[in-house]
Coordinates of C-alpha atoms in Angstrom, one line a residue:
M111 CA -71.9 -18.6 30.4
K112 CA -73.4 -15.9 32.0
K113 CA -74.3 -12.4 29.9
E114 CA -73.0 -9.2 31.2
Y115 CA -74.8 -5.8 30.8
D116 CA -75.4 -1.8 32.5
I117 CA -78.8 -2.6 32.2
L118 CA -81.8 -5.5 31.8
V119 CA -85.4 -4.9 30.9
I120 CA -88.0 -7.3 31.9
G121 CA -90.3 -7.1 29.4
S122 CA -90.6 -5.2 26.2
G123 CA -94.1 -2.9 26.3
L124 CA -93.5 0.9 25.9
G125 CA -92.4 1.6 28.4
G126 CA -89.8 -1.1 28.5
L127 CA -88.5 -0.3 25.0
V128 CA -88.7 3.5 25.7
S129 CA -86.2 3.8 28.9
A130 CA -84.1 0.8 26.6
L131 CA -83.5 3.4 24.2
I132 CA -83.2 6.1 26.4
L133 CA -80.4 4.8 28.3
A134 CA -78.6 2.8 25.5
K135 CA -78.3 6.5 23.8
E136 CA -76.5 7.1 26.4
G137 CA -73.6 4.6 26.2
L138 CA -74.9 2.0 28.0
K139 CA -75.0 -1.9 28.0
V140 CA -78.6 -2.7 27.8
C141 CA -80.8 -5.8 27.1
V142 CA -84.5 -6.4 26.8
L143 CA -86.2 -10.0 26.6
E144 CA -89.6 -10.2 26.0
K145 CA -91.5 -13.2 26.9
N146 CA -93.6 -13.5 23.8
N147 CA -94.3 -13.6 19.7
Q148 CA -94.1 -10.3 19.6
Y149 CA -92.7 -7.0 21.0
G150 CA -94.5 -4.2 22.0
G151 CA -97.1 -5.1 24.2
N152 CA -100.7 -3.6 23.9
L153 CA -98.3 -2.0 20.6
Q154 CA -99.0 -5.5 19.2
T155 CA -100.8 -6.0 15.7
F156 CA -102.3 -9.5 14.4
S157 CA -103.1 -10.4 10.7
R158 CA -106.1 -11.6 9.6
D159 CA -106.6 -11.9 5.6
K160 CA -103.8 -9.8 5.1
L161 CA -105.1 -6.8 7.2
I162 CA -103.1 -5.3 10.0
F163 CA -105.1 -4.9 13.5
D164 CA -104.7 -3.1 16.3
T165 CA -104.7 -5.0 19.8
G166 CA -104.2 -2.0 22.0
V167 CA -103.6 1.5 20.0
H168 CA -105.9 2.6 17.4
Y169 CA -104.7 6.2 17.5
L170 CA -102.3 8.6 18.8
G171 CA -102.4 12.8 20.4
G172 CA -100.0 15.2 20.3
L173 CA -97.4 14.1 17.1
S174 CA -97.6 17.5 15.2
Q175 CA -94.8 19.5 15.4
G176 CA -94.0 21.2 18.8
Q177 CA -96.5 18.7 20.5
N178 CA -95.1 16.9 23.3
L179 CA -95.4 13.5 22.1
H180 CA -93.9 14.8 19.1
Q181 CA -90.6 16.5 20.9
F182 CA -90.2 12.9 22.7
F183 CA -90.3 10.3 19.1
S184 CA -88.4 13.1 17.8
Y185 CA -85.3 12.2 21.2
L186 CA -85.7 9.0 20.0
E187 CA -85.3 9.3 16.7
I188 CA -87.9 7.3 15.4
I189 CA -90.7 10.7 14.4
D190 CA -89.2 11.0 11.7
D191 CA -90.1 6.9 10.4
L192 CA -93.8 6.6 11.9
Q193 CA -95.8 7.0 8.6
I194 CA -99.7 8.4 10.3
R195 CA -102.5 10.2 8.9
K196 CA -104.7 12.6 10.9
M197 CA -107.9 12.7 11.5
D198 CA -110.6 14.4 10.8
E199 CA -110.2 18.1 12.5
D200 CA -113.0 19.2 12.7
G201 CA -114.1 15.5 14.4
Y202 CA -112.0 12.8 15.1
D203 CA -114.2 12.0 17.6
R204 CA -117.9 11.6 17.3
I205 CA -119.8 10.7 20.5
T206 CA -123.4 9.7 19.5
F207 CA -126.2 9.0 21.9
G208 CA -128.6 6.2 21.1
D209 CA -131.7 7.1 18.9
D210 CA -130.0 10.2 18.3
K211 CA -128.0 10.2 15.3
I212 CA -126.3 13.9 15.9
E213 CA -123.0 12.6 16.3
Y214 CA -121.1 15.0 18.5
P215 CA -118.0 16.2 17.8
H216 CA -114.1 16.5 19.8
A217 CA -112.4 19.1 17.4
Q218 CA -109.1 19.9 16.9
G219 CA -107.3 22.6 18.1
Y220 CA -109.0 23.9 21.5
E221 CA -110.9 27.0 19.2
N222 CA -111.8 24.5 17.2
F223 CA -113.3 22.3 19.8
V224 CA -114.9 24.7 20.6
E225 CA -116.5 26.1 17.2
Q226 CA -118.3 22.6 16.2
L227 CA -119.5 21.5 20.2
S228 CA -120.6 26.1 20.0
K229 CA -122.7 25.2 17.3
Q230 CA -124.6 22.2 18.9
F231 CA -124.6 24.2 22.1
P232 CA -124.4 27.8 21.7
E233 CA -125.8 29.2 24.8
E234 CA -123.0 27.0 26.5
R235 CA -119.1 28.7 24.3
E236 CA -118.4 30.1 27.4
N237 CA -118.9 27.2 29.5
V238 CA -116.9 24.8 26.2
E239 CA -114.6 27.5 26.6
N240 CA -114.3 27.3 30.8
Y241 CA -113.1 23.7 30.0
C242 CA -110.2 24.4 27.2
E243 CA -108.5 26.7 30.0
E244 CA -108.5 24.6 32.6
I245 CA -108.1 21.2 31.2
Q246 CA -104.8 23.1 30.4
R247 CA -104.2 24.9 33.6
V248 CA -104.3 21.0 34.1
C249 CA -102.2 19.3 31.8
N250 CA -99.4 22.2 32.9
H251 CA -99.0 21.1 36.4
F252 CA -97.8 18.0 35.6
P253 CA -94.3 16.4 35.7
R254 CA -93.2 16.7 32.3
Y255 CA -95.7 16.6 30.6
N256 CA -94.4 19.9 28.9
I257 CA -91.2 17.7 28.2
V258 CA -88.9 19.3 30.7
G259 CA -89.4 21.4 33.5
K260 CA -91.9 20.4 37.5
D261 CA -90.9 17.5 39.2
H262 CA -93.0 17.3 41.6
Y263 CA -97.6 16.7 41.6
N264 CA -99.6 19.2 42.5
E265 CA -101.2 17.4 45.6
E266 CA -104.7 19.8 45.0
I267 CA -105.0 19.2 41.8
L268 CA -104.5 15.2 41.5
H269 CA -107.5 15.0 44.1
L270 CA -109.7 17.0 41.7
N271 CA -113.1 14.9 40.4
T272 CA -114.3 14.3 37.1
K273 CA -117.9 14.3 38.0
R274 CA -118.0 17.4 40.4
F275 CA -115.4 18.8 37.8
I276 CA -117.7 18.3 34.6
E277 CA -121.2 19.3 37.1
S278 CA -119.2 22.5 37.3
I279 CA -119.0 24.0 33.8
T280 CA -122.1 23.0 32.7
S281 CA -125.8 22.1 34.3
D282 CA -126.1 20.5 30.6
Q283 CA -126.9 17.4 31.0
K284 CA -126.1 15.8 27.4
L285 CA -122.9 18.5 26.7
Q286 CA -121.5 17.0 30.6
A287 CA -122.0 13.9 28.2
V288 CA -120.1 14.4 24.9
L289 CA -116.9 16.1 27.5
L290 CA -117.1 13.0 28.6
G291 CA -117.2 10.7 25.4
S292 CA -114.1 8.8 24.9
N293 CA -113.4 7.8 28.6
F294 CA -113.2 4.7 26.9
L295 CA -109.6 5.7 27.1
Y296 CA -109.5 5.5 30.5
A297 CA -111.7 3.0 31.3
G298 CA -114.5 4.5 31.0
D299 CA -115.5 5.5 34.8
S300 CA -116.1 9.3 35.1
E301 CA -117.7 9.7 38.1
N302 CA -114.2 8.5 40.6
I303 CA -111.4 9.7 38.4
P304 CA -108.9 11.8 38.9
F305 CA -109.7 14.8 36.2
Y306 CA -106.1 14.8 36.1
V307 CA -106.6 11.7 34.2
H308 CA -109.4 12.8 32.0
A309 CA -107.4 16.4 30.7
L310 CA -103.9 14.3 30.2
T311 CA -106.1 12.0 27.9
V312 CA -108.5 14.6 26.1
N313 CA -105.3 17.0 25.4
S314 CA -103.1 15.6 23.2
Y315 CA -105.8 14.4 21.0
I316 CA -106.8 17.8 20.8
Q317 CA -103.8 18.9 20.4
S318 CA -103.5 16.5 17.2
A319 CA -104.8 13.4 16.7
Y320 CA -103.5 10.6 14.7
K321 CA -103.6 6.8 12.9
C322 CA -101.1 4.9 12.6
V323 CA -101.2 3.7 8.9
K324 CA -100.3 0.2 8.8
G325 CA -100.8 0.0 13.2
G326 CA -98.9 1.0 16.4
S327 CA -96.7 -2.8 15.8
Q328 CA -94.3 0.1 12.9
I329 CA -93.4 2.0 16.9
S330 CA -91.8 -1.0 19.0
K331 CA -90.2 -1.6 15.4
L332 CA -88.0 1.4 15.2
L333 CA -88.1 1.5 18.9
I334 CA -86.2 -2.2 18.7
R335 CA -84.1 -1.2 15.2
K336 CA -83.0 2.3 16.9
L337 CA -82.2 -0.1 20.7
R338 CA -80.7 -2.3 18.1
E339 CA -78.5 0.9 16.2
Y340 CA -77.5 1.7 19.4
G341 CA -76.0 -2.0 20.2
A342 CA -78.5 -3.5 22.4
N343 CA -80.1 -6.5 22.5
V344 CA -83.4 -7.1 22.2
Y345 CA -84.5 -11.1 22.7
K346 CA -88.2 -13.0 22.5
H347 CA -89.1 -16.2 23.6
S348 CA -87.7 -14.9 27.0
E349 CA -89.5 -15.0 30.2
V350 CA -87.9 -14.2 33.3
S351 CA -88.9 -16.7 36.0
E352 CA -86.7 -16.1 38.6
M353 CA -84.3 -12.7 39.8
I354 CA -81.5 -14.5 41.6
F355 CA -79.8 -12.2 44.9
N356 CA -77.4 -11.9 46.4
E357 CA -76.3 -12.4 49.9
N358 CA -76.4 -8.5 50.4
N359 CA -80.2 -8.1 49.1
V360 CA -78.7 -7.3 45.6
L361 CA -80.7 -8.7 42.3
S362 CA -77.4 -10.1 40.5
S363 CA -79.0 -12.1 37.7
V364 CA -82.2 -13.5 36.0
R365 CA -83.2 -16.6 34.8
T366 CA -85.5 -17.7 32.2
A367 CA -87.7 -20.4 31.4
E368 CA -85.4 -22.1 28.6
G369 CA -82.8 -21.4 31.7
K370 CA -80.3 -19.1 30.8
E371 CA -79.3 -16.4 32.8
Y372 CA -78.6 -13.2 32.1
S373 CA -76.7 -10.7 35.3
A374 CA -76.6 -7.1 35.1
K375 CA -76.2 -3.8 37.8
Q376 CA -79.7 -2.1 37.1
F377 CA -82.5 -3.8 36.0
I378 CA -86.3 -2.1 34.7
S379 CA -89.5 -4.4 34.9
N380 CA -91.6 -3.4 32.5
I381 CA -93.9 -6.4 33.3
E382 CA -97.6 -5.6 35.1
I383 CA -96.6 -5.2 38.7
R384 CA -98.3 -8.3 40.6
S385 CA -95.5 -10.7 38.1
A386 CA -93.4 -8.8 39.1
L387 CA -93.7 -8.7 43.1
K388 CA -94.6 -12.6 42.7
L389 CA -90.7 -12.7 40.9
I390 CA -89.3 -10.2 43.5
G391 CA -90.2 -12.3 46.3
E392 CA -92.5 -11.2 49.1
K393 CA -89.6 -11.6 51.6
R394 CA -87.7 -9.1 50.2
L395 CA -90.9 -6.1 50.3
K396 CA -92.7 -4.2 52.7
K397 CA -95.8 -6.2 53.6
S398 CA -97.4 -2.5 54.1
F399 CA -96.5 -1.9 50.0
L400 CA -97.1 -5.7 48.9
N401 CA -101.0 -5.4 50.2
R402 CA -101.2 -1.8 48.7
I403 CA -100.3 -3.3 45.4
L404 CA -102.8 -5.8 46.4
S405 CA -105.8 -4.0 47.7
W406 CA -105.0 -2.8 44.1
E407 CA -108.4 -2.8 41.8
P408 CA -108.5 -3.4 37.9
V409 CA -109.8 -1.4 35.1
S410 CA -112.4 -3.5 33.0
S411 CA -110.9 -5.0 30.6
C412 CA -112.3 -5.7 26.8
F413 CA -114.3 -7.4 24.1
S414 CA -113.1 -6.6 21.3
V415 CA -115.5 -7.2 17.2
Y416 CA -112.5 -7.1 14.1
L417 CA -114.4 -7.4 11.3
V418 CA -113.2 -7.5 7.0
L419 CA -114.9 -6.2 4.5
K420 CA -116.4 -7.0 1.1
P421 CA -114.5 -4.2 -1.3
D422 CA -116.2 -1.0 -1.5
S423 CA -119.5 -2.0 0.5
I424 CA -118.9 0.1 3.4
V425 CA -117.9 4.3 2.9
N426 CA -115.1 4.7 5.0
F427 CA -115.0 7.7 8.0
N428 CA -111.3 9.6 9.3
H429 CA -112.7 9.4 13.1
N430 CA -113.7 7.3 15.8
I431 CA -117.6 6.6 16.7
Y432 CA -118.1 7.2 20.6
H433 CA -121.4 5.7 21.2
F434 CA -123.6 4.6 24.4
S435 CA -126.5 3.4 25.0
S436 CA -127.9 6.2 26.8
E437 CA -126.4 10.0 28.0
E438 CA -126.4 8.5 31.8
M439 CA -124.9 4.8 30.7
V440 CA -121.1 8.1 30.3
W441 CA -120.4 8.5 34.2
N442 CA -119.9 4.1 34.2
A443 CA -120.1 2.5 30.7
F444 CA -118.5 0.0 31.8
K445 CA -121.2 -0.9 34.4
Y446 CA -123.4 -2.7 31.8
K447 CA -126.0 -5.6 32.4
K448 CA -125.2 -8.6 30.7
E449 CA -128.2 -9.4 28.9
N450 CA -128.4 -5.5 27.2
W451 CA -124.4 -5.5 26.1
P452 CA -123.0 -4.1 24.7
E453 CA -124.5 -0.7 25.9
T454 CA -121.8 1.2 24.4
Y455 CA -118.6 0.8 21.9
M456 CA -116.3 2.4 20.2
L457 CA -116.1 2.4 16.9
S458 CA -113.0 2.6 14.0
S459 CA -112.3 2.1 10.3
T460 CA -109.5 1.3 8.0
P461 CA -109.7 3.1 4.6
A462 CA -109.3 0.3 1.7
K463 CA -105.5 0.2 -0.2
Q464 CA -106.5 0.8 -3.5
Y465 CA -110.1 2.7 -3.0
P466 CA -109.6 4.6 0.5
E467 CA -112.5 6.5 -0.4
F468 CA -113.7 3.2 1.1
A469 CA -112.9 1.1 4.8
E470 CA -111.4 -2.6 4.2
S471 CA -112.3 -3.8 8.1
L472 CA -114.2 -2.1 10.9
T473 CA -112.6 -2.7 14.7
A474 CA -115.5 -2.7 17.4
I475 CA -114.8 -2.4 21.0
S476 CA -116.7 -2.3 24.5
Y477 CA -116.6 -3.3 28.0
M478 CA -116.1 -6.7 29.4
D479 CA -115.6 -7.9 32.8
F480 CA -113.6 -11.2 33.6
D481 CA -115.9 -13.0 35.3
E482 CA -117.8 -13.4 32.1
V483 CA -114.5 -15.8 30.5
K484 CA -114.0 -16.6 34.2
E485 CA -115.2 -20.6 33.6
W486 CA -112.2 -21.0 30.9
Q487 CA -109.2 -18.6 33.1
N488 CA -106.9 -21.8 33.6
T489 CA -106.5 -22.1 29.6
F490 CA -103.6 -19.7 28.4
N491 CA -103.1 -19.3 23.9
T492 CA -100.6 -17.3 22.6
I493 CA -100.3 -19.2 19.3
A494 CA -103.4 -18.1 16.4
D495 CA -106.0 -20.1 14.9
E496 CA -105.0 -22.4 18.2
H497 CA -108.9 -23.2 19.4
E498 CA -107.8 -24.6 23.2
R499 CA -110.0 -23.2 25.2
G500 CA -113.3 -25.6 23.5
K501 CA -116.6 -25.4 21.6
Q502 CA -118.1 -23.5 24.9
Y503 CA -115.7 -21.0 24.7
E504 CA -115.9 -20.1 20.3
K505 CA -119.7 -20.8 20.7
F506 CA -119.0 -17.4 23.2
K507 CA -117.4 -15.9 21.5
L508 CA -119.7 -16.2 18.1
E509 CA -122.7 -15.4 20.5
K510 CA -121.1 -11.6 21.9
A511 CA -119.5 -10.7 18.2
E512 CA -123.4 -11.2 16.6
K513 CA -124.6 -9.5 19.7
M514 CA -122.3 -6.2 18.6
I515 CA -122.3 -6.8 15.3
D516 CA -126.8 -6.3 16.3
A517 CA -125.2 -2.7 17.8
L518 CA -123.7 -2.1 15.2
E519 CA -126.4 -2.0 12.1
K520 CA -128.2 0.1 13.8
K521 CA -125.4 2.3 13.0
I522 CA -124.3 0.9 9.7
P523 CA -127.9 -0.5 8.2
D524 CA -127.1 -3.3 5.9
L525 CA -123.9 -3.8 7.7
R526 CA -124.1 -7.8 7.7
E527 CA -124.3 -8.7 4.0
S528 CA -121.4 -6.0 4.0
I529 CA -119.3 -8.8 6.2
K530 CA -116.2 -11.1 4.3
S531 CA -115.0 -12.5 8.3
I532 CA -114.6 -11.9 11.7
Y533 CA -112.6 -12.4 14.4
T534 CA -113.2 -11.9 17.4
S535 CA -110.8 -11.7 21.3
S536 CA -112.0 -11.4 24.9
P537 CA -110.4 -10.7 28.4
L538 CA -108.2 -13.4 27.5
S539 CA -106.3 -12.2 24.9
Y540 CA -105.1 -9.1 25.9
R541 CA -104.1 -11.8 29.3
D542 CA -102.6 -13.7 27.4
Y543 CA -101.2 -11.8 24.7
I544 CA -100.5 -9.0 27.0
G545 CA -99.5 -9.7 30.6
S546 CA -102.7 -8.0 31.8
F547 CA -103.4 -8.2 35.4
G548 CA -107.2 -9.2 34.4
G549 CA -107.1 -8.5 30.9
N550 CA -106.9 -5.3 32.3
M551 CA -107.2 -1.9 29.5
Y552 CA -105.5 0.7 30.8
G553 CA -103.7 -0.8 34.4
Y554 CA -106.0 0.1 37.8
V555 CA -107.9 2.3 39.2
K556 CA -107.3 6.2 40.2
T557 CA -109.8 7.4 42.3
S558 CA -109.7 11.1 43.0
E559 CA -109.8 10.4 46.9
N560 CA -106.9 8.7 47.4
P561 CA -104.7 9.3 44.1
L562 CA -101.0 8.8 45.4
K563 CA -102.6 5.2 46.1
T564 CA -101.8 4.0 43.7
M565 CA -99.4 6.4 42.0
V566 CA -95.5 4.0 43.2
S567 CA -92.0 5.4 42.3
P568 CA -90.0 4.5 40.0
R569 CA -87.8 3.1 42.3
T570 CA -87.6 0.8 44.6
K571 CA -86.8 -0.4 48.3
I572 CA -84.3 -3.2 45.8
D573 CA -81.8 -0.2 45.8
N574 CA -80.8 -1.7 42.0
L575 CA -84.5 -2.9 40.5
F576 CA -86.2 0.0 39.4
L577 CA -90.5 0.4 37.4
T578 CA -92.5 1.4 34.8
G579 CA -95.1 1.1 32.7
Q580 CA -99.2 2.0 32.2
S581 CA -99.5 -0.5 36.1
V582 CA -97.1 2.6 37.0
N583 CA -98.7 6.2 37.4
M584 CA -100.1 6.2 34.2
H585 CA -101.5 4.1 31.0
G586 CA -101.6 6.1 27.2
I587 CA -98.9 6.4 25.0
L588 CA -97.4 9.1 26.0
G589 CA -99.0 8.3 29.9
C590 CA -95.9 5.2 29.3
T591 CA -93.7 7.5 27.4
I592 CA -93.3 10.3 30.7
G593 CA -93.4 7.7 32.6
A594 CA -90.2 5.7 30.7
F595 CA -88.0 9.6 30.5
N596 CA -89.1 9.7 34.7
T597 CA -88.2 5.9 35.8
C598 CA -84.7 6.8 33.1
A599 CA -84.0 10.4 35.2
E600 CA -83.9 8.2 38.1
I601 CA -80.6 5.7 37.2
L602 CA -79.2 9.0 35.4
G603 CA -79.9 12.0 37.0
K604 CA -82.9 14.3 36.4
E605 CA -81.1 17.0 35.4
L606 CA -78.9 14.8 32.6
I607 CA -82.4 14.6 31.3
D608 CA -83.8 18.0 30.9
D609 CA -80.0 18.4 29.9
R610 CA -81.0 16.7 26.7
L611 CA -84.4 17.1 26.2
T612 CA -83.5 20.8 26.2
Q613 CA -80.8 20.4 23.3
M614 CA -83.1 18.4 21.9
I615 CA -85.7 21.0 22.2
N616 CA -83.6 24.2 21.0
K617 CA -82.3 22.0 18.3
N618 CA -85.6 21.7 16.7
K619 CA -86.4 25.0 16.9
S620 CA -83.6 25.9 15.3
E621 CA -83.9 23.9 12.0
E622 CA -87.8 25.3 12.9
K623 CA -86.4 28.5 12.2

């Protein structure tokens, strides 16, 4: 027997869960279907040696009182239960280059950001201040970045180019590289990417930077708990294999791989956009739209090394390290030479429970082209410790892990002696567990030359089908959350969403008094 809902959400990534909860809070009968064993998409974590590791969410920005993600999570009723730890205020990110021993800090709070960088670049203070002003100006022009307000993109803002802007701010090449040092957060292309992507990403962390205690999966767990409190149904192991349309080309129901059918009045797709197009069927889509989507180039994937450490062996650090083999590497960090891999990496640590001054684990991530794992692309694995890809694949991963440890030992001497266990994930892992095309980290390549090419309306040509998620416009925790509110504004009306958020903001302000 078919189950009938007001809203059916396909995929339980952050965008899907937030959309579902917004709608459930409005009294709609909501269902979420997830194909995997774990909810959350990029929020997923995994456990090894009784320790928790994040797959995608390593830290969060904008979570202090009154800031945008704090406000959104407050509306979603999860902020009070979120277990977070503030990162180093004088340098939540540290940027390093080659053999240079100096760690260049990105500090929390704009005044502090300027102050800390001015210690390294005293003659550049005014330029750093101008950089900070422009970051904030661009963010203020973005729809829903400030919760309510603007609802249209500013075309001029979209065309600003990151490289040209940074070069206009300062001629100091070292400072240019430092300002771009966390571009791993948008896949490392600072030459072509629109400046708004850089600004939206960096601004959140400069406002405030936090790590999730016990991993990012707590966000999806809290959202699902709230969904169930509001009467929604959430099912895993429920891969949607078919969309069923009536004679009027209206989507009436979906069928899962198990043969179960779910009908609804409206549907939201939170799965990879190419996968959604396959389910819809090419005949129902305009050829121009289809060709535009298929022409998108996925951003780079990555290879991650997870190190479980021996007790009391490595001092914990409450910041991330972004390391580059050279200053020039910053501009196109994803373009690496295989023989020199890893030419860049992001490194983070997790404090031990009993003695938090020491690290219990390290996570190091570097770029990796999907081509490097192409010979195993026809294998699929979403079960831990299953070795179906074969010995050659295990050998490949081990060799990469050894190269990463070699690189890390230049920063942490004798690291090898402190390692208890080594685990890895490749572009295939990201493809299989998260469902991203080619295992990409953040959707598709955006360019300042044609910024609208990769922007898609949440509303599709099928009247009752909507889109959300990181392959639709913005990626990241904040980007997907804003995207979900925009998707729901198409369903419920912008006025209602703005009214609900305004009520929440006013309520929070009165409680603060």
